[in-house]
Structure formats: structure tokens, C-alpha cells
Coordinates of C-alpha atoms in Angstrom, one line a residue:
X1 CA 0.0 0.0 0.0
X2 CA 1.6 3.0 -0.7
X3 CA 1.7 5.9 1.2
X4 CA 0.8 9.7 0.1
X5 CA 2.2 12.6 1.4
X6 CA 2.1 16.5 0.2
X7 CA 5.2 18.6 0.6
X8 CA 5.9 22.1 -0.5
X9 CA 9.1 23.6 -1.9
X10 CA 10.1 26.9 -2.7
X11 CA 11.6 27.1 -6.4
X12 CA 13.6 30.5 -7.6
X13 CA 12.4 31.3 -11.2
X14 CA 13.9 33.7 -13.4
X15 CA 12.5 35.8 -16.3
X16 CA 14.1 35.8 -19.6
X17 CA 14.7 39.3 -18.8
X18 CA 16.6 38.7 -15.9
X19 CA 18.4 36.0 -17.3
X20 CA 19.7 38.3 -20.1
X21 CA 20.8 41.3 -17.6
X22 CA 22.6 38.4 -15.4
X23 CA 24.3 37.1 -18.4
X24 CA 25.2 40.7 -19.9
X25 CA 26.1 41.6 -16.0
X26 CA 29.1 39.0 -15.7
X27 CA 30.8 39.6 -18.9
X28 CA 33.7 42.3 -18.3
X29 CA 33.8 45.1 -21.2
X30 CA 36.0 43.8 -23.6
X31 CA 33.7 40.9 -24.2
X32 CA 30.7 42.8 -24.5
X33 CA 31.4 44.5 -27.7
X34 CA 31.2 41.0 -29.8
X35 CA 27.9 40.0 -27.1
X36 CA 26.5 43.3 -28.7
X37 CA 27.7 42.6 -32.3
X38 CA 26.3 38.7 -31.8
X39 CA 22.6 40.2 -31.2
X40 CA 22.9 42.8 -33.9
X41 CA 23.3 39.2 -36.5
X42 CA 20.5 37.8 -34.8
X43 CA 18.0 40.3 -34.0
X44 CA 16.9 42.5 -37.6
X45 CA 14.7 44.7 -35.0
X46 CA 18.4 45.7 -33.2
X47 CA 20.1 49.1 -34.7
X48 CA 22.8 51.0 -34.0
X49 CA 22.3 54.2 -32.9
X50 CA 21.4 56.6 -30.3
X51 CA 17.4 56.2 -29.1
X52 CA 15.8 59.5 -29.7
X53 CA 12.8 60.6 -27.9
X54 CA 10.5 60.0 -30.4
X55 CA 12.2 56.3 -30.0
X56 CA 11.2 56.2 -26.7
X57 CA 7.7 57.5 -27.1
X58 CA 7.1 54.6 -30.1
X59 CA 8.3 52.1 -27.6
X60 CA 5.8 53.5 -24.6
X61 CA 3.1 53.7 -27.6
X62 CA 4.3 50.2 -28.9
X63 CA 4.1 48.6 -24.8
X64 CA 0.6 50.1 -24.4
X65 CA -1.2 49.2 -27.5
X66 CA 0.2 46.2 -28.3
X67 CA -1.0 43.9 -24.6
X68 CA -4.2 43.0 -25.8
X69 CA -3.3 42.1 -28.9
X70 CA 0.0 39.9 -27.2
X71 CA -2.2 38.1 -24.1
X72 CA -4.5 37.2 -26.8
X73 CA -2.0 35.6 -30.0
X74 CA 1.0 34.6 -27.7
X75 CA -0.1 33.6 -24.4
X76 CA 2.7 32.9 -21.8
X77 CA 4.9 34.0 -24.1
X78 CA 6.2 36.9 -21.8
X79 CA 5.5 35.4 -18.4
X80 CA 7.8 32.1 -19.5
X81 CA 10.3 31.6 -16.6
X82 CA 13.3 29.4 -16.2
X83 CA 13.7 27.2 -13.3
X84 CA 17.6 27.9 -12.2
X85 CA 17.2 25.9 -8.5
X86 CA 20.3 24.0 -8.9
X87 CA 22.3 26.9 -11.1
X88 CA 22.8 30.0 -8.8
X89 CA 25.5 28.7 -6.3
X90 CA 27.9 31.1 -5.9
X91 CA 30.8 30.8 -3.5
X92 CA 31.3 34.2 -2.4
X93 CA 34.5 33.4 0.2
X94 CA 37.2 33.7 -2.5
X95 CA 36.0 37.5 -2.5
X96 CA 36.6 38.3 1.0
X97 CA 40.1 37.2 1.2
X98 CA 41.7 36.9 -2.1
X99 CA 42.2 40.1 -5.5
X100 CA 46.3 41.0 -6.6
X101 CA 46.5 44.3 -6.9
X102 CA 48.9 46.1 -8.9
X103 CA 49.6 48.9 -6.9
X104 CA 53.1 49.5 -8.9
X105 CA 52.2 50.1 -12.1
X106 CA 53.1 53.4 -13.5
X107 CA 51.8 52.9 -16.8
X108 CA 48.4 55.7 -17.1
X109 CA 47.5 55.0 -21.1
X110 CA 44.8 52.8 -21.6
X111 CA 44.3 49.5 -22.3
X112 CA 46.6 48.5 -20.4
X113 CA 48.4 45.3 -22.1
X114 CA 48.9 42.3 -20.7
X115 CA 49.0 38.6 -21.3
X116 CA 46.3 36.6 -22.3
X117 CA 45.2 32.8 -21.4
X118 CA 45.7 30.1 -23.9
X119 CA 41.7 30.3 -24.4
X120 CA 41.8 31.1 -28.5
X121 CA 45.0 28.2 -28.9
X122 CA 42.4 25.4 -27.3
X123 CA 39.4 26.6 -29.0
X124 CA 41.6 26.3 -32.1
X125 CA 42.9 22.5 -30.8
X126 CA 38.8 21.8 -30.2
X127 CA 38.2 22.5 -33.6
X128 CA 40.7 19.9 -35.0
X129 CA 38.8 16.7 -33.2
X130 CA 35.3 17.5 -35.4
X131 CA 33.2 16.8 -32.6
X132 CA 29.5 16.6 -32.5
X133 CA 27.6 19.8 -31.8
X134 CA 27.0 19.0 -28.7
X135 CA 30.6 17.9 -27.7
X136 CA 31.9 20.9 -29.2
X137 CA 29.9 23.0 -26.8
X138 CA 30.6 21.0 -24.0
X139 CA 34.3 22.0 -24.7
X140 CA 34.0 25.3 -25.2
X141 CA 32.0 25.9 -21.8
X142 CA 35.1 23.7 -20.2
X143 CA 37.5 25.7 -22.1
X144 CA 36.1 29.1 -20.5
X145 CA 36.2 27.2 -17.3
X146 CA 39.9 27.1 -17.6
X147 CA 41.5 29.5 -14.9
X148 CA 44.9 31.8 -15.8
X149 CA 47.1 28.8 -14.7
X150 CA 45.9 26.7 -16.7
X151 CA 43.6 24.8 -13.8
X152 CA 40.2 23.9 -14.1
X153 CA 38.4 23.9 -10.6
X154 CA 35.1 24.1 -11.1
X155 CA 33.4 21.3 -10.2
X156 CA 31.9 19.3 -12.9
X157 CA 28.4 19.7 -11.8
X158 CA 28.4 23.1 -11.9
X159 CA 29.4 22.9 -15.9
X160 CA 26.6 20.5 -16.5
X161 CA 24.2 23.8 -14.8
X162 CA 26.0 26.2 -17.0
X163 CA 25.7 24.5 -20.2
X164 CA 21.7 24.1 -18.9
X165 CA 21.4 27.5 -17.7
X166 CA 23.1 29.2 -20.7
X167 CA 23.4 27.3 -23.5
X168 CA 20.1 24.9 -23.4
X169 CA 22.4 22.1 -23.3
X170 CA 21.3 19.3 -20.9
X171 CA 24.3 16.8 -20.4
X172 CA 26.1 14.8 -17.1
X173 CA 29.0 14.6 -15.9
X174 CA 29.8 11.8 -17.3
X175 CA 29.8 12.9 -20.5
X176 CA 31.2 16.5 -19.2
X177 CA 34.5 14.0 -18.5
X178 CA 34.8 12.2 -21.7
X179 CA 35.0 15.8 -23.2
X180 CA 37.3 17.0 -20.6
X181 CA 39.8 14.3 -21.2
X182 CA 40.3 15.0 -24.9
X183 CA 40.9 19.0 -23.6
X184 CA 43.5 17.5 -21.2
X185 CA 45.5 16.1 -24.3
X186 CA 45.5 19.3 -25.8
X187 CA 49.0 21.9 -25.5
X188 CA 50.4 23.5 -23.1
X189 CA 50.9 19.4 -21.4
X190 CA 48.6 19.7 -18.2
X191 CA 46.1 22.3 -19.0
X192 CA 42.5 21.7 -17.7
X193 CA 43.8 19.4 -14.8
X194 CA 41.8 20.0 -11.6
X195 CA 44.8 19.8 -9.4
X196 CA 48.5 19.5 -9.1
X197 CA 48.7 15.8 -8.9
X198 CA 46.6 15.1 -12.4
X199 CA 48.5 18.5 -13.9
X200 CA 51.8 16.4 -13.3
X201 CA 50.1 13.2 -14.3
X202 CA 49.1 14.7 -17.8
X203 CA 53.1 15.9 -18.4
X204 CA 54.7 12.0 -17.3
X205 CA 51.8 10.7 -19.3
X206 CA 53.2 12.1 -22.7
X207 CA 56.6 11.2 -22.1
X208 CA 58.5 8.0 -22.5
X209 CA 56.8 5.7 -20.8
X210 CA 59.3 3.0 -21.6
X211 CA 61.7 5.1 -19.6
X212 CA 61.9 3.5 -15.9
X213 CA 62.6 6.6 -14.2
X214 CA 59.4 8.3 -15.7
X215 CA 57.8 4.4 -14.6
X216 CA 58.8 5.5 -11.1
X217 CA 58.0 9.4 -11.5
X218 CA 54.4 8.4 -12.4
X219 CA 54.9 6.2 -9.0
X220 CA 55.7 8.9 -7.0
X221 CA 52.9 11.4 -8.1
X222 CA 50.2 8.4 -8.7
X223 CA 50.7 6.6 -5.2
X224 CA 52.6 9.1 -3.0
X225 CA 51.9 12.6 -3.9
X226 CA 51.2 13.2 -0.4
X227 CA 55.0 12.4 0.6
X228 CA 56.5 13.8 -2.1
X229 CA 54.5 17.3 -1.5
X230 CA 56.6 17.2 2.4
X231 CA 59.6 16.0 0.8
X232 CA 59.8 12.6 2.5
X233 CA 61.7 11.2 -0.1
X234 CA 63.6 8.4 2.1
X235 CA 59.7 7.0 2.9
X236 CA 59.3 7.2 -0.9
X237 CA 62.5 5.4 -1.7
X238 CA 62.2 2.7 1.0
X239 CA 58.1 1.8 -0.7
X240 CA 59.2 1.7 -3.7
X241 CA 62.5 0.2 -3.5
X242 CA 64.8 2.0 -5.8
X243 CA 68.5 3.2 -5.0
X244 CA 69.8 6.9 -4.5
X245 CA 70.3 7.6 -8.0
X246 CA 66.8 6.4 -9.5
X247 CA 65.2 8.3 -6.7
X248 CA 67.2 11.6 -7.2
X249 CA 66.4 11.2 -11.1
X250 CA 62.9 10.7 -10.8
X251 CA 62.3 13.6 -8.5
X252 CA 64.4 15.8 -10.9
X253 CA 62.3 15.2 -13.8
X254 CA 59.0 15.9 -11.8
X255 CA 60.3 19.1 -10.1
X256 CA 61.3 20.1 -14.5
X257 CA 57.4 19.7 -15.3
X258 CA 55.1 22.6 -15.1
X259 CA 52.9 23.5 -12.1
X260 CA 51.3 26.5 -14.3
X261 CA 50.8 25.3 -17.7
X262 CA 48.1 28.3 -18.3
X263 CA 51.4 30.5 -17.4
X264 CA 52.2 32.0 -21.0
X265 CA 56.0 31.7 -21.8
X266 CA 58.1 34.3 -23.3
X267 CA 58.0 32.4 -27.0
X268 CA 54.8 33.2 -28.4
X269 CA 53.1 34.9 -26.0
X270 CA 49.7 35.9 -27.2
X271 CA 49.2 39.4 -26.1
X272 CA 45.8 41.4 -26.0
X273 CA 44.5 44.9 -24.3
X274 CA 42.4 44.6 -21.2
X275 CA 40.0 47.1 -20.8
X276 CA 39.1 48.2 -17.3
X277 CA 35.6 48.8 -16.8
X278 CA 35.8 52.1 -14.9
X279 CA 37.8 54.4 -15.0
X280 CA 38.9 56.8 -11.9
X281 CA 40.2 60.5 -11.9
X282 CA 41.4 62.3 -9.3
X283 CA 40.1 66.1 -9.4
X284 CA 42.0 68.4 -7.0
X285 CA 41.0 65.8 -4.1
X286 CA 37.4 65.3 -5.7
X287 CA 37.4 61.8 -7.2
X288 CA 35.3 61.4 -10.7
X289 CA 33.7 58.3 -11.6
X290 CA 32.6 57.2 -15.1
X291 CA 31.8 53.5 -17.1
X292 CA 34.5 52.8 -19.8
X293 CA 32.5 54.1 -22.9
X294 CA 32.1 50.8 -24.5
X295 CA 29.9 49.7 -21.7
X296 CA 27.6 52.2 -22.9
X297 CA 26.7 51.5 -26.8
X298 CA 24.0 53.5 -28.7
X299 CA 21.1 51.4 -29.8
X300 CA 17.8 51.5 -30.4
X301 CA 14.4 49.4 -31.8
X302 CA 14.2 49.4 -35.3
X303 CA 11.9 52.1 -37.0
X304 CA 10.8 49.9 -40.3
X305 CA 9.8 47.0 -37.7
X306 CA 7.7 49.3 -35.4
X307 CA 5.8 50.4 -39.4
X308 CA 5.9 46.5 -40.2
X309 CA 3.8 45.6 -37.2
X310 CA 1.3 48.5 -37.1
X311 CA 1.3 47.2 -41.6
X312 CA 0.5 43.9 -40.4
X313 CA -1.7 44.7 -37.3
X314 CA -4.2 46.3 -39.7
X315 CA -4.5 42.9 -41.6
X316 CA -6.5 40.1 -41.8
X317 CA -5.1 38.6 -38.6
X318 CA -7.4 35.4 -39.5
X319 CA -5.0 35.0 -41.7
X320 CA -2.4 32.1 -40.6
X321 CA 0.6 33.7 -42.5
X322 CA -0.2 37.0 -41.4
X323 CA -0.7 36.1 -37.8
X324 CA 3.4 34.3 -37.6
X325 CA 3.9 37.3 -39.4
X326 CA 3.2 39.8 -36.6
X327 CA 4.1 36.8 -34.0
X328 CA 8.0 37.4 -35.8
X329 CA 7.7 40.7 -35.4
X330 CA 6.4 40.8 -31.8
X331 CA 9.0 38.6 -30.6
X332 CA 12.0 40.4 -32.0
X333 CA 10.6 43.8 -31.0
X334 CA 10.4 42.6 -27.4
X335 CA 14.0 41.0 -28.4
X336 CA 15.3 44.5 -28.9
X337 CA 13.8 46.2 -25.9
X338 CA 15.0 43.5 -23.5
X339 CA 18.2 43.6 -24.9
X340 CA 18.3 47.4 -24.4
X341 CA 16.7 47.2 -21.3
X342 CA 19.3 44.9 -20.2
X343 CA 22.2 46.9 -21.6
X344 CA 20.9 49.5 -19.3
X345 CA 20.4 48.5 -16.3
X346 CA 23.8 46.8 -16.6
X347 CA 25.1 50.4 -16.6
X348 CA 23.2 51.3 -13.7
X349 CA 23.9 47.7 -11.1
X350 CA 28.1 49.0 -12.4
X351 CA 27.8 52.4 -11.2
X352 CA 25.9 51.8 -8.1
X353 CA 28.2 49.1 -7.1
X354 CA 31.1 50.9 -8.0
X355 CA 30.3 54.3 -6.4
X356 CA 29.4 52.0 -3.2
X357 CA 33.5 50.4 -3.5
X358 CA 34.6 53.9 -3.7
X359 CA 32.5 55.9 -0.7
X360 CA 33.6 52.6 1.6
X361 CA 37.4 52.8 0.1
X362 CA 37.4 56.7 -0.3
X363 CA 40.9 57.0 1.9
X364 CA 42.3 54.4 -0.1
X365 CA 41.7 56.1 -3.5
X366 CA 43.1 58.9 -2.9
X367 CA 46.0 57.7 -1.8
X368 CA 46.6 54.2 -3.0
X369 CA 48.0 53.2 0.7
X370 CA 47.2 49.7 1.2
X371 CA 47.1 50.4 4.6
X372 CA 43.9 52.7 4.0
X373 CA 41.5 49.8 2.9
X374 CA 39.0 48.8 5.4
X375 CA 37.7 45.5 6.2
X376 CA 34.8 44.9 3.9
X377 CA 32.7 41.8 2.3
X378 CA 30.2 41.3 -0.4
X379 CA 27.4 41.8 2.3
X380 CA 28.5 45.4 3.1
X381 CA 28.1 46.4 -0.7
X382 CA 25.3 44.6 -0.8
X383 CA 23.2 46.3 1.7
X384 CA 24.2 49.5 0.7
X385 CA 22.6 49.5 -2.5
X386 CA 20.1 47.5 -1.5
X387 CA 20.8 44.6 -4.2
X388 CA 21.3 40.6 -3.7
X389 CA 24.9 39.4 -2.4
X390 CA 24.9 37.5 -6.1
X391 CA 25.0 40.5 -8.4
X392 CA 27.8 42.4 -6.1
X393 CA 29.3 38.9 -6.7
X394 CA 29.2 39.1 -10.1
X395 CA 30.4 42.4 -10.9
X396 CA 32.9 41.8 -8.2
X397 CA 34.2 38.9 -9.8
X398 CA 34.9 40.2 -13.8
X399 CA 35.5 43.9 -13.5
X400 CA 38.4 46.3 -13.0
X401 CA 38.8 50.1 -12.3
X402 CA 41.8 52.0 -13.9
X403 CA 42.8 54.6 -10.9
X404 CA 45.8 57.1 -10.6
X405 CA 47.6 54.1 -8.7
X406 CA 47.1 51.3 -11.6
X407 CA 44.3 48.6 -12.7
X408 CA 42.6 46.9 -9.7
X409 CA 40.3 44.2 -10.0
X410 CA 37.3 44.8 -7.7
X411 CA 37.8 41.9 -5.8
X412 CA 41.1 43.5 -4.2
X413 CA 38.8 45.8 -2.1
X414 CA 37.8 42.8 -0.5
X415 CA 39.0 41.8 2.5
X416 CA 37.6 40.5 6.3
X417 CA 38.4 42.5 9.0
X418 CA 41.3 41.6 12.3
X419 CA 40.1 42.9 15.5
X420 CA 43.4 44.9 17.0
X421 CA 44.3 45.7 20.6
X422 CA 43.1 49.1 20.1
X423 CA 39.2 48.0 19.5
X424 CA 39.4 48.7 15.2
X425 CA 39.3 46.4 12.5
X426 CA 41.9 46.4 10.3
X427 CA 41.8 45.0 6.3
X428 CA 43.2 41.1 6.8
X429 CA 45.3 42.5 3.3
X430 CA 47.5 44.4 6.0
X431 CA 48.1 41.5 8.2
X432 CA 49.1 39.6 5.1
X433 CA 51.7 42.7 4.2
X434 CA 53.1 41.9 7.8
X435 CA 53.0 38.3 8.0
X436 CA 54.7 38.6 4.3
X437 CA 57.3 40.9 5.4
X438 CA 58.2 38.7 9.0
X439 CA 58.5 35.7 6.9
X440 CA 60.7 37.8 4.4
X441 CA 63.1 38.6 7.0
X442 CA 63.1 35.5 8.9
X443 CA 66.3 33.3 9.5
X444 CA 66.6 31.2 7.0
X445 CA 68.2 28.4 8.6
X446 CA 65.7 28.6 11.1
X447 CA 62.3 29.7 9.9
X448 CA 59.7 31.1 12.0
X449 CA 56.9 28.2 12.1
X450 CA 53.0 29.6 12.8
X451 CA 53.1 29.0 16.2
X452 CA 55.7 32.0 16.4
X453 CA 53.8 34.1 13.7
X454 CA 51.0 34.0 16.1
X455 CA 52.8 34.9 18.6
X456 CA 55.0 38.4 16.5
X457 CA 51.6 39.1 15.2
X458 CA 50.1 39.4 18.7
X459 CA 52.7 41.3 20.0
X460 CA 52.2 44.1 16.8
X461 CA 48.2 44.1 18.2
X462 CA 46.7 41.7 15.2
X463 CA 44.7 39.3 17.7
X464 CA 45.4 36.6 15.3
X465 CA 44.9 32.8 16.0
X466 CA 47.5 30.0 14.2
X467 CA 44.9 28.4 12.8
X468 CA 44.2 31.9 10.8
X469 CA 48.1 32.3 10.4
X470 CA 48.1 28.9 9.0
X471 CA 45.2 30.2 6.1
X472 CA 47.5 33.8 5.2
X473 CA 50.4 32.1 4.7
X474 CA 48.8 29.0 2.2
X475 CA 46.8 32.4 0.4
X476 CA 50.1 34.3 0.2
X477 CA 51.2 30.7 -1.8
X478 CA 54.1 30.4 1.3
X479 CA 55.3 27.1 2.5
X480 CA 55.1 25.7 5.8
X481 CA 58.5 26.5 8.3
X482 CA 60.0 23.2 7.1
X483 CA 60.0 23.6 3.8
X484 CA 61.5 26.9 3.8
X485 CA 64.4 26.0 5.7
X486 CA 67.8 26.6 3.8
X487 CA 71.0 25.0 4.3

């Protein structure tokens, strides 16, 4: 007998309208030239061109007469809404804690050049294994997974989403893999690996495998990464029972592999212009604010579509050719005014979140003094212009603002706040400077272990635990005490 029960859940369902603005919002500026030109293709009712006010009164005149006509030949048409449950996961933490600044940079013209991923070289490899459709899209979302090291760590799961989400691609992670392990053949040796151990894996793999020192190399990193990461060779040695020589030969062609394969070498380095989204002056102590001018286009609805429809609208709309006619016509007039729409309030969500960075980092814009920046999170940003934690995230996370000082990324003004002696908070950026600098200066045949970190830091006023010391050091990319000593 089987049992029935009634449960409720609470789904959160996006418009197409949102889903365009959340798509437009995450792409930085120098992509959203070719998103623009990619509509233009598809979308006859798109133009170039500033929007007049006579534009804007068609468009009113266009919304108002034209929702009769819509409820009664397209039905849900406009109220169709995307289930995105399992898509919006965002993990916010890397924000708080983590952004390189370059605070050095003397360099004032813009763009500012500098080098780009490997992204165009695999897309280029992709297109050489004729894959299905399908495939093929599979590796291009992978592909723009790809970090600048060359690492892919987003889980798989959360590809299968995207290509759902975005691309109308429903797929598993199963299949996500098979695609993923053609990528990881591709060159540089070790791109798209999802962590040290399977980027070295990938670089033994393509050597000679015949070779018995690459046999015990593979050993090494297959069986006992763990030991080789502390440098416990002699435990290595002894389980795998190989003399001094072997062992010395097979860690020196691991340590010649690369940890970085995204890292672009100095032979043929691909080089392209980044464009900062924002851009910063300094006025006589009055700082000036304004959106990188390709993040505001000019375009409006097409004139000869709104005359089409009002042609067709006067028809026999009995007529069935007539009627997918004006349907055309409706749907890529309400294509053009989302898409507009969307461009827009993508301006406005950038400013607003922007202007919020710079009245919470005021001090440290005008002086570029690291030491100025306070302790602040998405949250703080968040509330202050009253929008969702996931959009600050999302501009955060793709968007840079050229200042007096150099380009930042947003995420630099991130940072959780230290409690001091003194009562304040301090940015957890300056208590990285200091652990950075103590570590620096530290003997080197004695290195300071993060017991007595703690303890330096404490005595400076950072009330600092080890456990937090331990988490600054592996962000700052430092080894532990013991691996730093030197002989």
C-alpha cells in the first residue's frame, strides 16, 4: 500500500529578462562588444544608434497598445520563466580574502596590455577533433572554465548547470568528462587538470613511458603525492625500493614539469589589451567616476519593424501567415527592448556598485595606501545599494577600475576585518603585508613556524589565532616552516 504525502518547496524562477541582464552583467567590457555585435546578427529589429525621444515615445506607444493584442495571439509568451534551482550557487568566500593588486604600475594610457590565457589556442585544438555539436559546446564551456594557470576547478556539476542554464544544453558529468579528457591532451601538457597531482600526471603521461625513471616518477605522483608534496623522499624510496640515483632522477624530472601550464612563456606569447571597466580621476581631491565608454553603446528598436507591425496589425489577422507574421515581429521587437533594457540596467547595477567600492574605500583612492583599505565583504556592498549578495558577486568577480595608482580588479577591495588591541578592524590585506614581510626577514636556517607568527603578530596588536596564520600564509602561496628552511 503505498503511502501519500504533500510537501511544498520553494523554487527561484527567473524571467528571460533577468536571465539576459545576469548574463550581460558577468561579462567584463572587452567581451561585450562581440555579445553586442552577436545580437545585432540575430536580431533584424536591433540598430545602432542613439534612441531619440520619439524612439522612446514609439516604444511606450508600442508597450501600451500592443498587450491586448499579445495576451491574446501569444499567451505565456512573456511570463515564460526558467527554473535555475540547482544553477545560482555562488561561493562568495574567494571575495573576502583573495584580489592581486597592482599597486606599482606606472603605466596611465589605456588599455593596459597584458598577457592573455591560452583560451583562442584550445578553441583552435577543439576544432581539430570534429566533434559533435554538442561535444563541441561542452568543450568550449570547459575551455572558458579554464582558470589563468591553466587549472580547471570548477566542479563538474556546476558545468553540467552552466551548459543548462546558458546554452540549453542538458548533459552529465559523465559525459562532461569524456569531453574533458580530450581537452587534457590538448597543449600546453597539463592544461585543464583540476589539481597538481593530475597536472603532473598529464606531463609523465606524454613522455617515455618505456623510460623506468618516468615508470617511477608516475609512482611517485600516482601513489605518494602526499609524501613527495613534504619532501619525504627516504619513505618514498624505501616503498618503492629503488636506490639513490633512481630516486634523485625521478624527482628531478617531476620538479622540471610545469605547475602552471596556463602561465604564458616568453615564445609566443599571445598578447591582447584589457579594458578596465571604470575608470577613476582624481580632481583636485574630488574623485570622478565614469563607465569605460564601451559599456555604454547606442542602440535603439528598429523604426521599419515598429511600421511592419502597425502594416500587419491592420491585416486580416485570420490569416495564418499573417498572424506568424506579426508573431515574428512581436518577438524580435520585445528582443530589442529587453536587450536594451538589459544593456541599461547593466550600466546602472556597475555604477551603483562601483560608487558603493569607492565611498567605503574613499581613503584608499586617494592615496593608493594599502594600509587605508578597510575591512569589507560582499554583504557590506550589498546592503548598501540595497541589491542581492549574487549580483555584487558578479560584478565583483569580472570587473576592474583603472585609478591614478594602476588597474585593480574589484575583488582587491575585498578583505575580512582583524580585530586589534586598540578595538578597530583592520583590512586582513595588512596583516598579510606583515605576515609577508616577517616571513621575508626571517632566518633562513631557522624559519619562523606559525606558532611564532602568532605569537610576532600578537605582539604588533593583530589578535590573530595559528589556525588563521596557518590560512594567510597558504593564500600568500608560502610554505610551511619546514619547507622553507635553507642550508
Amino acid at each position: 500500500m503505498q503511502k501519500l504525502s504533500l510537501s511544498q518547496s520553494i523554487q527561484q524562477r527567473l524571467s528571460p529578462q533577468q536571465i539576459q541582464f545576469i548574463k550581460l552583467l558577468q561579462i567584463p567590457t572587452f567581451e561585450l562588444a562581440a555579445r553586442i555585435e552577436e545580437e545585432l546578427e540575430i536580431n533584424p529589429a536591433l540598430e545602432e544608434g542613439m534612441e531619440m525621444e520619439n524612439d522612446i515615445k514609439e516604444r511606450d506607444e508600442y508597450d501600451d497598445d500592443f498587450d491586448d493584442y499579445a495576451d491574446e495571439e501569444f499567451g505565456d509568451y512573456n511570463d515564460r520563466d526558467l527554473d535555475i534551482e540547482s544553477y545560482l550557487h555562488d561561493d562568495y568566500s574567494g571575495y573576502k580574502m583573495q584580489g592581486d593588486g597592482n599597486g606599482d604600475d606606472d603605466d596611465k594610457e589605456m588599455p593596459i596590455a597584458m598577457i592573455s590565457s591560452l583560451t583562442d589556442h584550445l578553441i583552435s585544438q577543439l576544432g581539430f577533433l570534429r566533434l559533435e555539436e554538442q561535444q563541441e559546446t561542452i568543450g568550449r564551456q570547459l575551455i572558458g572554465s579554464i582558470e589563468t594557470d591553466g587549472y580547471i576547478r570548477r566542479p563538474l556539476q556546476a558545468v553540467v548547470n552552466d551548459l543548462a542554464f546558458t546554452q540549453g544544453v542538458y548533459t552529465t558529468v559523465e559525459d562532461v568528462e569524456v569531453v574533458l579528457k580530450h581537452i587534457q591532451h590538448f597543449d600546453p601538457p597539463g592544461i585543464a587538470a583540476r589539481d597538481l597531482q593530475e597536472c603532473l600526471l598529464l606531463q609523465l603521461d606524454r613522455k617515455d613511458l618505456d623510460d623506468l625513471i618516468i615508470q617511477y616518477a608516475i609512482k611517485i605522483i600516482e601513489d605518494n603525492f602526499d609524501e613527495f608534496s613534504k619532501k619525504h623522499y627516504d619513505k618514498i624510496q624505501k616503498r618503492l625500493g629503488i636506490d639513490d640515483s633512481c630516486m634523485k632522477q625521478a624527482v628531478k624530472a617531476i620538479t622540471k614539469l610545469n605547475p602552471k601550464p596556463g602561465a604564458a612563456e616568453e615564445d609566443g606569447t599571445i598578447i591582447q589589451y584589457l579594458l578596465p571597466d571604470y575608470l577613476l580621476m582624481n580632481n583636485n581631491g574630488k574623485l570622478e567616476l565614469s563607465l569605460n565608454s564601451k559599456n555604454a553603446p547606442e542602440l535603439r528598436v528598429s523604426h521599419s519593424f515598429h511600421e511592419m507591425l502597425d502594416t500587419y496589425d491592420k491585416s486580416d489577422k485570420n490569416n495564418r501567415v499573417i498572424k506568424e507574421t506579426v508573431t515574428f515581429i512581436k518577438q524580435k521587437l520585445d528582443s530589442a527592448k529587453w536587450f536594451i533594457d538589459a544593456i541599461k540596467q547593466r550600466q546602472n547595477t556597475l555604477l551603483r556598485t562601483m560608487k558603493a567600492i569607492l565611498d567605503y574605500q574613499k581613503e584608499f583612492f586617494l592615496t593608493g595606501d594599502e594600509t587605508k583599505l578597510k575591512p569589507m565583504i560582499l554583504k557590506d556592498i550589498a546592503t548598501q545599494i540595497e541589491m542581492d549578495i549574487s549580483t555584487v558577486s558578479r560584478v565583483a568577480s569580472s570587473k576592474s577600475v583603472q585609478t591614478e595608482f594602476g588597474l585593480y580588479p574589484l575583488k582587491y577591495f575585498f578583505s575580512e576585518g582583524i580585530a586589534t588591541d586598540s578595538g578597530e578592524d583592520v583590512s586582513s590585506r595588512e596583516v598579510k603585508n606583515i605576515l609577508k614581510e616577517l616571513i621575508d626577514n626571517e632566518p633562513k636556517k631557522s624559519p619562523l613556524s606559525d606558532d611564532k607568527l602568532e605569537k610576532y603578530l600578537n605582539e604588533k596588536g593583530y589578535n590573530i589565532a595559528r589556525r588563521t596564520v596557518a590560512k594567510y600564509r597558504e593564500q600568500l602561496n608560502i610554505p610551511v616552516a619546514r619547507l622553507r628552511k635553507q642550508l
